[in-house]
mmCIF file of C-alpha atoms and ligand atoms in Angstrom:
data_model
loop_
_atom_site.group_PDB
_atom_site.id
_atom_site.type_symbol
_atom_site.label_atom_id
_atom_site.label_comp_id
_atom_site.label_asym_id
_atom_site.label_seq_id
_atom_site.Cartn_x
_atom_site.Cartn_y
_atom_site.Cartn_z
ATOM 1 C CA UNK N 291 138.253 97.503 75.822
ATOM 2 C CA UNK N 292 136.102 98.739 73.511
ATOM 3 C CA UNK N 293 132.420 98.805 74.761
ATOM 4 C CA UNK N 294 130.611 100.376 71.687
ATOM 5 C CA UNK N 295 131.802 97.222 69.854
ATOM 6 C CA UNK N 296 130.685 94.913 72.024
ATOM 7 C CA UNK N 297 127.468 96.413 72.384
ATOM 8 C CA UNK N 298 126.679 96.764 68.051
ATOM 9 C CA UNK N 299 126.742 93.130 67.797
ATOM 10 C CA UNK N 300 123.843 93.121 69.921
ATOM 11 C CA UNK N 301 121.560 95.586 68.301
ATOM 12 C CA UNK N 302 121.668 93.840 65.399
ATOM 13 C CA UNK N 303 120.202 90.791 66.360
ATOM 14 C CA UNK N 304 116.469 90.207 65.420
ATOM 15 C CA UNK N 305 114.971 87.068 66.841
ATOM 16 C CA UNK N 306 113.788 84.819 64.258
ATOM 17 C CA UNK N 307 112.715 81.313 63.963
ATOM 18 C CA UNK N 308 112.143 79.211 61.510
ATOM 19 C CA UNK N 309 108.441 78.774 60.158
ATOM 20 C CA UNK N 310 107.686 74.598 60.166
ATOM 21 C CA UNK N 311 104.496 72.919 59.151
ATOM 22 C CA UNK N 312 101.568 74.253 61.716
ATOM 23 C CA UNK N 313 101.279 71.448 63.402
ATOM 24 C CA UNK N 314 104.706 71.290 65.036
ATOM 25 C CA UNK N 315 105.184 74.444 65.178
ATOM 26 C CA UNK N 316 104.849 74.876 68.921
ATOM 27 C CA UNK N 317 105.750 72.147 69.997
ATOM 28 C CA UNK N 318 108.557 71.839 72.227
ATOM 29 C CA UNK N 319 109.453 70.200 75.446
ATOM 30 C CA UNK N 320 112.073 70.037 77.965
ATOM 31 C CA UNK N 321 113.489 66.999 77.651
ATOM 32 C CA UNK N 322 113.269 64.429 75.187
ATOM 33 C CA UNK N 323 113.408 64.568 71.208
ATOM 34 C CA UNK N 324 112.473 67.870 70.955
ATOM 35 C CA UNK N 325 114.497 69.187 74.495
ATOM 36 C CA UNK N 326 116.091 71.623 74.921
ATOM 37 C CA UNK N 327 119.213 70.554 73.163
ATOM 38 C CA UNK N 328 117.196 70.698 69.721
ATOM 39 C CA UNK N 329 115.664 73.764 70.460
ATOM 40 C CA UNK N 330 117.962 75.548 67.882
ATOM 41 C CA UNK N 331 116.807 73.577 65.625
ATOM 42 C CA UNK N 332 113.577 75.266 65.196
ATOM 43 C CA UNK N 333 114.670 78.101 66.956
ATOM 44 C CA UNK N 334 118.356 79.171 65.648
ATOM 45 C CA UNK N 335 118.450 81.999 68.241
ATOM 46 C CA UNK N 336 118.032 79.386 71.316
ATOM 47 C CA UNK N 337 121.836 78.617 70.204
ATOM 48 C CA UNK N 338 122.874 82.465 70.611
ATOM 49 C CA UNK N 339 125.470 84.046 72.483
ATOM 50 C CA UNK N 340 123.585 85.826 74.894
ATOM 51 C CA UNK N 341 121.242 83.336 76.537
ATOM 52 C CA UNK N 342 118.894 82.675 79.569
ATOM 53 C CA UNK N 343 119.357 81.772 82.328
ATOM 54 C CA UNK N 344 123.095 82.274 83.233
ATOM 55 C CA UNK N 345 124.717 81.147 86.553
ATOM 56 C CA UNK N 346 125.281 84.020 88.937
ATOM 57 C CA UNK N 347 128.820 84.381 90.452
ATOM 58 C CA UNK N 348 128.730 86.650 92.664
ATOM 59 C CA UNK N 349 132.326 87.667 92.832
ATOM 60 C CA UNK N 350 132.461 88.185 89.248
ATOM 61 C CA UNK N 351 129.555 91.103 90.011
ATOM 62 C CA UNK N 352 130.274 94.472 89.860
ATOM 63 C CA UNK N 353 128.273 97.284 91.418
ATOM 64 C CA UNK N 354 126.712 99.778 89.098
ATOM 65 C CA UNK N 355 126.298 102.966 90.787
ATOM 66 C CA UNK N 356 123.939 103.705 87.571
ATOM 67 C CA UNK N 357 121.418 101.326 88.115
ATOM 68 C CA UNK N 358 118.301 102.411 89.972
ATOM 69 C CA UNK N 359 116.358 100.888 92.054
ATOM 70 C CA UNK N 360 113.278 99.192 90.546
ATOM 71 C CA UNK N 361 109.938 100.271 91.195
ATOM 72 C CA UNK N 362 106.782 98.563 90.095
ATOM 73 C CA UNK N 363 103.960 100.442 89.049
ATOM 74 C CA UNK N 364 100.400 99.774 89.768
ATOM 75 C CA UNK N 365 101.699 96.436 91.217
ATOM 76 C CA UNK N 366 98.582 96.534 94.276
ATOM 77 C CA UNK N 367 96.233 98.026 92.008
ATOM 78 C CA UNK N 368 94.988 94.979 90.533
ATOM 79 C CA UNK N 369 91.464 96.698 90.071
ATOM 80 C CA UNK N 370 88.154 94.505 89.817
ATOM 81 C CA UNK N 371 88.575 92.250 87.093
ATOM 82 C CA UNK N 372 89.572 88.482 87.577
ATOM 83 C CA UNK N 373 92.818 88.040 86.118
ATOM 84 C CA UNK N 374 93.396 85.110 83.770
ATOM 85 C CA UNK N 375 95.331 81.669 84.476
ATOM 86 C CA UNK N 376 96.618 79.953 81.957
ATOM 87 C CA UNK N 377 98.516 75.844 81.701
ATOM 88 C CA UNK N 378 100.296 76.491 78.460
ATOM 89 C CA UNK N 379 101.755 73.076 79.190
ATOM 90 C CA UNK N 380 105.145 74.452 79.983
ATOM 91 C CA UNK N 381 103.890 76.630 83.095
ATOM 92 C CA UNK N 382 101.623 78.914 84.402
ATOM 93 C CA UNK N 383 100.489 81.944 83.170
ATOM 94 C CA UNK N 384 98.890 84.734 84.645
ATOM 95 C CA UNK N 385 98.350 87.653 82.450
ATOM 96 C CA UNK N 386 98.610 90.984 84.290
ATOM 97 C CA UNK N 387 96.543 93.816 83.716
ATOM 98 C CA UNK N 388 98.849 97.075 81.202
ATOM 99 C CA UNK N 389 98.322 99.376 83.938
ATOM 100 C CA UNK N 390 100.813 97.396 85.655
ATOM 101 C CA UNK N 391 104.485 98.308 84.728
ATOM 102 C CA UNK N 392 108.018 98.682 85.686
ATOM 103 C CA UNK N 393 110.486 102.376 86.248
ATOM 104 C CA UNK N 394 113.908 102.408 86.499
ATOM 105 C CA UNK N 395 115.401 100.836 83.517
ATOM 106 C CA UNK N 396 115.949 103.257 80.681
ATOM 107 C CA UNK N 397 112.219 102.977 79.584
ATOM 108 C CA UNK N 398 109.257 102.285 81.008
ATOM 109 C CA UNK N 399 108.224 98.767 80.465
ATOM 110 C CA UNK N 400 104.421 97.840 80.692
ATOM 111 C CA UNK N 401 103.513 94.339 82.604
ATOM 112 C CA UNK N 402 102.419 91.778 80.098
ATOM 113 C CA UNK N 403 102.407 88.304 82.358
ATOM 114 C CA UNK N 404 103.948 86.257 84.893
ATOM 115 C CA UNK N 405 104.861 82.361 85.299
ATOM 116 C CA UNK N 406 106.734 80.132 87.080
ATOM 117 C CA UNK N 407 109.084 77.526 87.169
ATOM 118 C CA UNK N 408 109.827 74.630 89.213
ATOM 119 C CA UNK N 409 111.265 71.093 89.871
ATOM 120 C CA UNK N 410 110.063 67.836 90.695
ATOM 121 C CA UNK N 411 110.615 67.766 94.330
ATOM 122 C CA UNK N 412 114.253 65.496 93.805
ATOM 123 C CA UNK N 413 116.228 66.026 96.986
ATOM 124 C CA UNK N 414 119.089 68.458 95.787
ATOM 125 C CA UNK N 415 117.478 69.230 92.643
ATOM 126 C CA UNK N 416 116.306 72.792 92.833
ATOM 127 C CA UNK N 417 113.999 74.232 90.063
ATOM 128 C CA UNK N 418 114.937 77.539 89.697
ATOM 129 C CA UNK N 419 116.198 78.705 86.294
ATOM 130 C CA UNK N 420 118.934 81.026 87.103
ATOM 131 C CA UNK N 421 121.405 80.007 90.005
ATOM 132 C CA UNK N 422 123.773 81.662 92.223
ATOM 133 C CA UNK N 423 127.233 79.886 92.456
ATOM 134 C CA UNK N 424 126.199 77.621 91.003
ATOM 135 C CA UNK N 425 122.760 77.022 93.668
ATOM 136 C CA UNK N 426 119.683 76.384 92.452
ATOM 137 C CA UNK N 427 116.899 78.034 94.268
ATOM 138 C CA UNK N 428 113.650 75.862 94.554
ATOM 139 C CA UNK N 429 111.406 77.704 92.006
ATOM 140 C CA UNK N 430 111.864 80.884 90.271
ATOM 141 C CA UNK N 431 108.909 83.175 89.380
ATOM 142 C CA UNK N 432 109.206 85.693 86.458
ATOM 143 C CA UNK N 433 107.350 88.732 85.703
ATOM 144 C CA UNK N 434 107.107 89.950 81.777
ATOM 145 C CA UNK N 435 107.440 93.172 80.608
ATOM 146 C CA UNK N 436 107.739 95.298 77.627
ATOM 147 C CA UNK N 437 109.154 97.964 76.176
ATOM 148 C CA UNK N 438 106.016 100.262 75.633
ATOM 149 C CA UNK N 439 107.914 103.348 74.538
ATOM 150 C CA UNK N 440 109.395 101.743 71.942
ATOM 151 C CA UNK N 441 107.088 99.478 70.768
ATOM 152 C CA UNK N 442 103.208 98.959 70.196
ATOM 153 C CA UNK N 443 102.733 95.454 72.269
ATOM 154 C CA UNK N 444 104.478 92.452 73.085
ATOM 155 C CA UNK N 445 104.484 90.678 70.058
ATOM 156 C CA UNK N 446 106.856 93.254 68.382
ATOM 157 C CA UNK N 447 108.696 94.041 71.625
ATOM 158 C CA UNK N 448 109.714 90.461 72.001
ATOM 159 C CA UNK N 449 111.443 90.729 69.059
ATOM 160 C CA UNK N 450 113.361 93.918 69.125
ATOM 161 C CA UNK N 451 115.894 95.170 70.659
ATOM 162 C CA UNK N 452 115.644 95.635 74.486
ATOM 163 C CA UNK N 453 112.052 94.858 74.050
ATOM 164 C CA UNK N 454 111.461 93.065 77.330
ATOM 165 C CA UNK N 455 112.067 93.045 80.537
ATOM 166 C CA UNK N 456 112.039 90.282 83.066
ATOM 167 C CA UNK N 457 112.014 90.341 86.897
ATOM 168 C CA UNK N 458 113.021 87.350 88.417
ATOM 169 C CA UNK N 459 112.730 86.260 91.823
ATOM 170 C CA UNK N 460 114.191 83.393 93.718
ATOM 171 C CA UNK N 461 111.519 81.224 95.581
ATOM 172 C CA UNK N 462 113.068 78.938 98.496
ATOM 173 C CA UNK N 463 111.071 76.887 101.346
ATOM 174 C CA UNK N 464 110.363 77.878 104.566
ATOM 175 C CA UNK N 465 108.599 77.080 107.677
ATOM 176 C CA UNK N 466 105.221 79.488 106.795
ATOM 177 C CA UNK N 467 102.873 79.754 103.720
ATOM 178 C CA UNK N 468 103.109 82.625 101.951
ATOM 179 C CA UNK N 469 99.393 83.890 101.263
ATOM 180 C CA UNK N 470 100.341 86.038 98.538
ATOM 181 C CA UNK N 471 101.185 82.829 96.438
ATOM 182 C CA UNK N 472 97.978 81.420 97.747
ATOM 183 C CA UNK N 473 96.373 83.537 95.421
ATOM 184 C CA UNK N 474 98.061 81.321 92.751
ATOM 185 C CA UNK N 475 98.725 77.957 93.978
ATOM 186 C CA UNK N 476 95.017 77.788 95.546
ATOM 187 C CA UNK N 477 93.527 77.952 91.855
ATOM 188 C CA UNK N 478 95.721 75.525 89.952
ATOM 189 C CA UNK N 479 93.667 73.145 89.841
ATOM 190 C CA UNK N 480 91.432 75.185 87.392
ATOM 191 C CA UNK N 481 93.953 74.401 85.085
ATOM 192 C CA UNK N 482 95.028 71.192 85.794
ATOM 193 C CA UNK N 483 95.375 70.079 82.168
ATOM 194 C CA UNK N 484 97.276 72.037 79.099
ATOM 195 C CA UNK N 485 95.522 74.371 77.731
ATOM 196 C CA UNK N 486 93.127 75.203 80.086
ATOM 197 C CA UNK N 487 92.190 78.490 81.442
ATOM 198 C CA UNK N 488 90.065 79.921 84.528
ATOM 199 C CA UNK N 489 89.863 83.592 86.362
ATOM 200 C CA UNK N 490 90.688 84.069 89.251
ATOM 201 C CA UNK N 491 90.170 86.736 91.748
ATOM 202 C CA UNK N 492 92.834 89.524 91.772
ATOM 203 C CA UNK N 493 94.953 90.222 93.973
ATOM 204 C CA UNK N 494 97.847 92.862 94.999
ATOM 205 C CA UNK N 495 101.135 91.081 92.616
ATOM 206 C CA UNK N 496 103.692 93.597 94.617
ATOM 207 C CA UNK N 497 103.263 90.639 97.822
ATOM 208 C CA UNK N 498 104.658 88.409 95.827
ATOM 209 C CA UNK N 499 108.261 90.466 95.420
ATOM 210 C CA UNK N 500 110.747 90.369 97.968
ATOM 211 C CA UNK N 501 111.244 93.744 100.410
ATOM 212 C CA UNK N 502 114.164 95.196 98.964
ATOM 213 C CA UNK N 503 114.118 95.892 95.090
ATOM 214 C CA UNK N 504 116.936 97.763 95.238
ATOM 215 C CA UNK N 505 119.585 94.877 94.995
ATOM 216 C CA UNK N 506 119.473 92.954 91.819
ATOM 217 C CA UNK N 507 121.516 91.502 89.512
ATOM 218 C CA UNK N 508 121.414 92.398 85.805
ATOM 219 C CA UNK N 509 122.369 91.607 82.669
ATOM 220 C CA UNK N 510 121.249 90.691 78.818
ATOM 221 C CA UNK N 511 119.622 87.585 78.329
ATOM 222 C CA UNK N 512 116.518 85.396 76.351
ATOM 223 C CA UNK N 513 113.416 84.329 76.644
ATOM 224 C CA UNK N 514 114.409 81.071 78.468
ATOM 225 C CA UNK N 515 112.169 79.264 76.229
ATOM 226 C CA UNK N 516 111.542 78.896 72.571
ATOM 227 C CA UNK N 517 112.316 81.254 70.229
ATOM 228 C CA UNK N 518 114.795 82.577 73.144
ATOM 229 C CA UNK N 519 114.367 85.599 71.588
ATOM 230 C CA UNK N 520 117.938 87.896 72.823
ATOM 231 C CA UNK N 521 115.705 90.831 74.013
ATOM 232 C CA UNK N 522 115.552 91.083 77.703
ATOM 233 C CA UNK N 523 116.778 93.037 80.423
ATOM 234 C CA UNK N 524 117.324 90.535 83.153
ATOM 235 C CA UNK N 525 116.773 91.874 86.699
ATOM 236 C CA UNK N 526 117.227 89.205 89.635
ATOM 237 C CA UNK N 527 116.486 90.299 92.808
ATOM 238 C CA UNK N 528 118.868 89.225 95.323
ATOM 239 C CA UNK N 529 116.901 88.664 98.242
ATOM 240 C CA UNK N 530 114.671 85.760 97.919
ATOM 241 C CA UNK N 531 110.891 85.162 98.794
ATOM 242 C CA UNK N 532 110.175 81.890 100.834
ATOM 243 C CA UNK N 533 106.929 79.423 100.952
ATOM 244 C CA UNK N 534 106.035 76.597 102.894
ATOM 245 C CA UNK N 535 107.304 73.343 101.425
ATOM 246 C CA UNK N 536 103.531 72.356 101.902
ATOM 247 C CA UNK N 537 103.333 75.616 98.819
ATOM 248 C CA UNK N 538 105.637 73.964 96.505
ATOM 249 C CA UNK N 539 104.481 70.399 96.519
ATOM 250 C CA UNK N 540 101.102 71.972 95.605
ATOM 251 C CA UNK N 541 102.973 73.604 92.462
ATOM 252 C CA UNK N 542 105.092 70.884 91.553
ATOM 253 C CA UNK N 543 101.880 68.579 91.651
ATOM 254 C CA UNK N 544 98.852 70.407 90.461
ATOM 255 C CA UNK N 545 99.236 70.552 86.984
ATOM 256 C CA UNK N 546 99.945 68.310 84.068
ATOM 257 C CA UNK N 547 101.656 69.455 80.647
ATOM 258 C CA UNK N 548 99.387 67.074 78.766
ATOM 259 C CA UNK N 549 96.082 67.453 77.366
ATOM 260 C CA UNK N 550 92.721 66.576 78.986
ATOM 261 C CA UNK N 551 92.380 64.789 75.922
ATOM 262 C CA UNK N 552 95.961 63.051 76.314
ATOM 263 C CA UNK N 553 95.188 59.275 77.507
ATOM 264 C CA UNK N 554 98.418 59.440 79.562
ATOM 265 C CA UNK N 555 98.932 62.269 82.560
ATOM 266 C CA UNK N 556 102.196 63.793 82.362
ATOM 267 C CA UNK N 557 103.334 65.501 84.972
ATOM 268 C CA UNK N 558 104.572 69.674 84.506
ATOM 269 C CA UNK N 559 107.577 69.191 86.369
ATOM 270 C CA UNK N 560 110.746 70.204 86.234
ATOM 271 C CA UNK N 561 109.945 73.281 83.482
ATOM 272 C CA UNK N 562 113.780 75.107 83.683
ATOM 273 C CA UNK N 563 116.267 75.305 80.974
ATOM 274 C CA UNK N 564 119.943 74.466 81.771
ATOM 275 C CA UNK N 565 122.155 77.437 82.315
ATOM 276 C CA UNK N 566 123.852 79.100 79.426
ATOM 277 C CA UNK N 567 127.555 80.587 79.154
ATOM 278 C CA UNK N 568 128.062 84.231 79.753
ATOM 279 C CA UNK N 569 130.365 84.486 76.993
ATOM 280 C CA UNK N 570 131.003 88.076 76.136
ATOM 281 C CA UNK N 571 128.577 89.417 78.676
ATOM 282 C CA UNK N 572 129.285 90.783 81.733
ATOM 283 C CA UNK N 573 126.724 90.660 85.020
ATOM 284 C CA UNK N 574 125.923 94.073 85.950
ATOM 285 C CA UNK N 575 124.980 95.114 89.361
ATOM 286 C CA UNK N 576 122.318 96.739 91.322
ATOM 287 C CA UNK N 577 122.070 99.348 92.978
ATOM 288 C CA UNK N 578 124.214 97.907 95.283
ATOM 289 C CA UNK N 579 125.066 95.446 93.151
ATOM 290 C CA UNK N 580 125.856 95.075 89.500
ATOM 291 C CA UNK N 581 127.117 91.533 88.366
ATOM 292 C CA UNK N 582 128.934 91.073 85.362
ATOM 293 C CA UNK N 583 126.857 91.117 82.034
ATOM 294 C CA UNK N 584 123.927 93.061 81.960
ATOM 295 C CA UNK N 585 125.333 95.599 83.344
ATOM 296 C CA UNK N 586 127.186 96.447 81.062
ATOM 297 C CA UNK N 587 124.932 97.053 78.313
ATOM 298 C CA UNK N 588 122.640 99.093 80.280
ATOM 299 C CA UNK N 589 125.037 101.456 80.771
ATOM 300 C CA UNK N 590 126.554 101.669 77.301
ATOM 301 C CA UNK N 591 122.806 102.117 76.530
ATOM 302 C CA UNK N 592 122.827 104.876 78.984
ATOM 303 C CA UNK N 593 125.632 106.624 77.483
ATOM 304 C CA UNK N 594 124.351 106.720 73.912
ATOM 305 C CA UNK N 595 120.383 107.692 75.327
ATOM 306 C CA UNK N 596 122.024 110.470 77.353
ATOM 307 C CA UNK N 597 124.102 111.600 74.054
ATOM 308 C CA UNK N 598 121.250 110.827 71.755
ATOM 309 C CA UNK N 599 119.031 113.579 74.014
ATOM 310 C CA UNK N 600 115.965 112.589 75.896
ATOM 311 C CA UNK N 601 116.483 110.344 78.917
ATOM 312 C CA UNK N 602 114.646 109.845 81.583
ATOM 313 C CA UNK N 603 117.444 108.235 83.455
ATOM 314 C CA UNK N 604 118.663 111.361 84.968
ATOM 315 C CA UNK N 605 115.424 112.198 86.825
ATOM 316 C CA UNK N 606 115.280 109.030 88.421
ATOM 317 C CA UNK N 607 115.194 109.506 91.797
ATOM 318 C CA UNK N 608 117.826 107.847 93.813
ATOM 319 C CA UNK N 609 115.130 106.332 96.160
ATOM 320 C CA UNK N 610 112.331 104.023 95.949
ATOM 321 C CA UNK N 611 109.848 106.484 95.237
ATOM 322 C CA UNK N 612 106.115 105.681 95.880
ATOM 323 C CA UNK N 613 104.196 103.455 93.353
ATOM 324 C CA UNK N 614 102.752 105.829 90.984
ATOM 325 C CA UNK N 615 98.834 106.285 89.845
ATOM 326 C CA UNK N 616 98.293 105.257 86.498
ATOM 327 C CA UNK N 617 97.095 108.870 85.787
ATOM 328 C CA UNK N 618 100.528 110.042 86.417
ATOM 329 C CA UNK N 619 102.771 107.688 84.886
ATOM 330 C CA UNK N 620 102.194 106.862 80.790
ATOM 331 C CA UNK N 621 99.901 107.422 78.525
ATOM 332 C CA UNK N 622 101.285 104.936 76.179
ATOM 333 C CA UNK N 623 99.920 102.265 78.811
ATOM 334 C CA UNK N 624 96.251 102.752 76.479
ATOM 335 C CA UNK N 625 97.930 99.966 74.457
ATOM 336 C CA UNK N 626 95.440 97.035 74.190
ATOM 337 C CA UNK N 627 97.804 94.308 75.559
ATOM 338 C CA UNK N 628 98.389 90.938 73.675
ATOM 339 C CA UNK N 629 97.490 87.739 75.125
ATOM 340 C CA UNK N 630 101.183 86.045 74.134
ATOM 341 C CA UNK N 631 102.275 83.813 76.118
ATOM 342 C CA UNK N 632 106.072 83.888 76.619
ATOM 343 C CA UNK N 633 106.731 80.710 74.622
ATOM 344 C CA UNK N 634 105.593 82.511 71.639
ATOM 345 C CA UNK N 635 105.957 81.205 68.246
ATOM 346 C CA UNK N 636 105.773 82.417 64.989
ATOM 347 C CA UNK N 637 102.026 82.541 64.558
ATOM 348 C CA UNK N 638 101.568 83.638 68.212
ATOM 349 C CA UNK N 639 101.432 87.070 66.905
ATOM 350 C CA UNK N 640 98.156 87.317 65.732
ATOM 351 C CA UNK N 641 95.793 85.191 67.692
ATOM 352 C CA UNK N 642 93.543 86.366 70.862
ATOM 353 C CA UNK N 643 92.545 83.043 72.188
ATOM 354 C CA UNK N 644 89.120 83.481 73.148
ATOM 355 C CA UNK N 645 87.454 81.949 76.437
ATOM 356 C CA UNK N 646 87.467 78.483 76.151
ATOM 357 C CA UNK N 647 84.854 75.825 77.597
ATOM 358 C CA UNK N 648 87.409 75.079 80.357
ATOM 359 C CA UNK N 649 87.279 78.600 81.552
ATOM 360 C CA UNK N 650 85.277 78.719 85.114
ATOM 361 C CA UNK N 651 83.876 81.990 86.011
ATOM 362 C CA UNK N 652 84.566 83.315 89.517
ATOM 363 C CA UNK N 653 82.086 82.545 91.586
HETATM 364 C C1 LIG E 944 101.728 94.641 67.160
HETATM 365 O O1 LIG E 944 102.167 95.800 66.531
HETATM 366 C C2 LIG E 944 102.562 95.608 65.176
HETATM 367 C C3 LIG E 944 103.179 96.910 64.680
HETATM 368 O O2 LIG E 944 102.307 97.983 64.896
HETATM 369 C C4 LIG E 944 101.371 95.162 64.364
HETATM 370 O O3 LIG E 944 101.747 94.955 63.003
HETATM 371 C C5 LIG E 944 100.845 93.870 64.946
HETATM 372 O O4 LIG E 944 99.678 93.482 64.264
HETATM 373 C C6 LIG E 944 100.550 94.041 66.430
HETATM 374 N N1 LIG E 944 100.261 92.737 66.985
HETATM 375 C C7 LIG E 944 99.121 92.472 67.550
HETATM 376 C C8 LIG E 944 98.957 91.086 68.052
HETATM 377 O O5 LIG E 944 98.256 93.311 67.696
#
């Protein structure tokens, strides 16, 4: 097979969409007339060949003895600034502090946000995004990053070639809470309606990752939303993280995706986009475990860095090596980070929403 030519189809995509009257130019939903079946209708890459989220199959997985392990950087150091949540009326948002990143893929990637996703509580309908053999999980949380020594921020990152990458994690009910999502689900209700936003205290985002980064599954993907932008480097950590089901009735509950304006309350359930085919792709494994896709890529992107010159791959140690100080790690992380959510559209770019009215200091 030839791997360099499946790979050059890939670098040549640019995400676009197309630019509509500014009024409906965000708007999109998950069902309905503008679901996610018309979502290439505004977005033409939504309808590509390589998109999120993808079922898992496990035997179709092949370890990649190339992939490290993960390791997040700055993850507990969340410093003493309130961090921002957002309703975007698709999910939540928290934006994380660009001290915060990600080593062990090729580059180093620089945090930009995190959200989550969830159902509506149906018995047997999970609301995770990707699946396992075909099993949902009950929620799925992701954690944003870019591509920071490529590119100047997120807006230009999302767009580009391996300009993101995404950490997903499996979230599945238990019999305790979970007090590291506390530190989300407890403050929802600051931003009950879409479009609000409140601080909230920080706190130390490595609790809410499973124990062992060292097993994912990777592969190239989207944006699972709008414009589903082909630029990420999926990582899904095998092992799952568990709250109480008293935890995800509080997330699948607390928020609407309509306006406080909006005379009718709708619900923000159910925010996950169908599965997509693999197609071409295979999942690459982990360390430990590579399943077919991703995998792939990231190692025919490993050849050509390694004959191109500079990588850092090859001084990655084998280990999980201790969270480094911000000191030590880049000092590309000086980039002022964007406020984009990941549903960005094409005049998300340029705009720094400032503080609104609905924003409630920390007391
Ligand atoms: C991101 O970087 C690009 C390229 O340097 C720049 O043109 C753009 O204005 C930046 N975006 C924001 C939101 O700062």
């Amino acid at each position: 097979m030839d791997l360099v030519a499946l790979f050059l189809p890939l670098t040549l995509l640019s995400c676009q969409w197309i630019v509509v009257p500014a009024a409906e130019e965000t708007y999109w939903t998950y069902t309905g007339s503008v679901g996610q079946s018309q979502w290439s209708e505004y977005f033409p890459e939504c309808s590509g060949s390589a998109q999120s989220p993808v079922d898992v199959e496990t035997s179709q997985c092949k370890h990649d003895p190339t992939l490290a392990p993960l390791t997040p950087l700055g993850y507990s150091q969340h410093g003493n600034q309130p961090f921002t949540l957002y309703n975007n009326g698709h999910t939540v948002v928290i934006d994380l502090p660009d001290w915060m990143g990600l080593r062990g893929l090729p580059w180093l990637f620089t945090a930009a946000q995190m959200h989550l996703h969830w159902g509506s509580g149906d018995p047997g309908h999970g609301g995770s995004e990707h699946t396992i053999n075909g099993q949902r999980a009950d929620a799925e949380l992701h954690l944003v990053h870019y591509n920071s020594e490529l590119y100047p921020n997120i807006s230009t990152a999302m767009t580009q070639e391996n300009g993101l990458a995404v950490l997903g994690i499996l979230v599945e009910t238990g019999q305790e809470d979970n007090q590291a999502f506390d530190n989300i689900l407890d403050y929802l209700g600051r931003a009950r309606h879409a479009d609000q936003k409140a601080f909230i205290p920080a706190f130390d985002v490595e609790g809410l990752l499973p124990r062992n980064l060292g097993r994912y599954y990777s592969y190239k993907g989207s944006l699972t939303t709008p414009p589903c932008c082909q630029t990420v480097l999926w990582a899904l950590f095998q092992e799952r993280v568990h709250i109480s089901q008293a935890q995800l009735l509080k997330l699948q509950t607390s928020l609407y995706s309509s306006g406080a304006e909006e005379p009718q309350r709708m619900l923000l359930q159910d925010n996950l986009r169908s599965t997509q085919p693999l197609n071409q792709r295979v999942t690459a494994i982990v360390v430990g475990v590579m399943c077919g896709c991703v995998g792939l890529a990231v190692i025919i992107r490993f050849i050509i860095k390694t004959i191109g010159s500079t990588s850092s791959w090859d001084v990655l140690p084998s280990i999980r090596p201790t969270p480094v100080q911000r000191a030590n790690t880049s000092d590309k992380r000086t980039e002022q980070k964007q406020d984009v959510p990941l549903s960005c559209t094409s005049g998300a770019g340029g705009t720094k929403e400032e503080p609104s009215s609905s924003l409630q200091a920390e007391p």
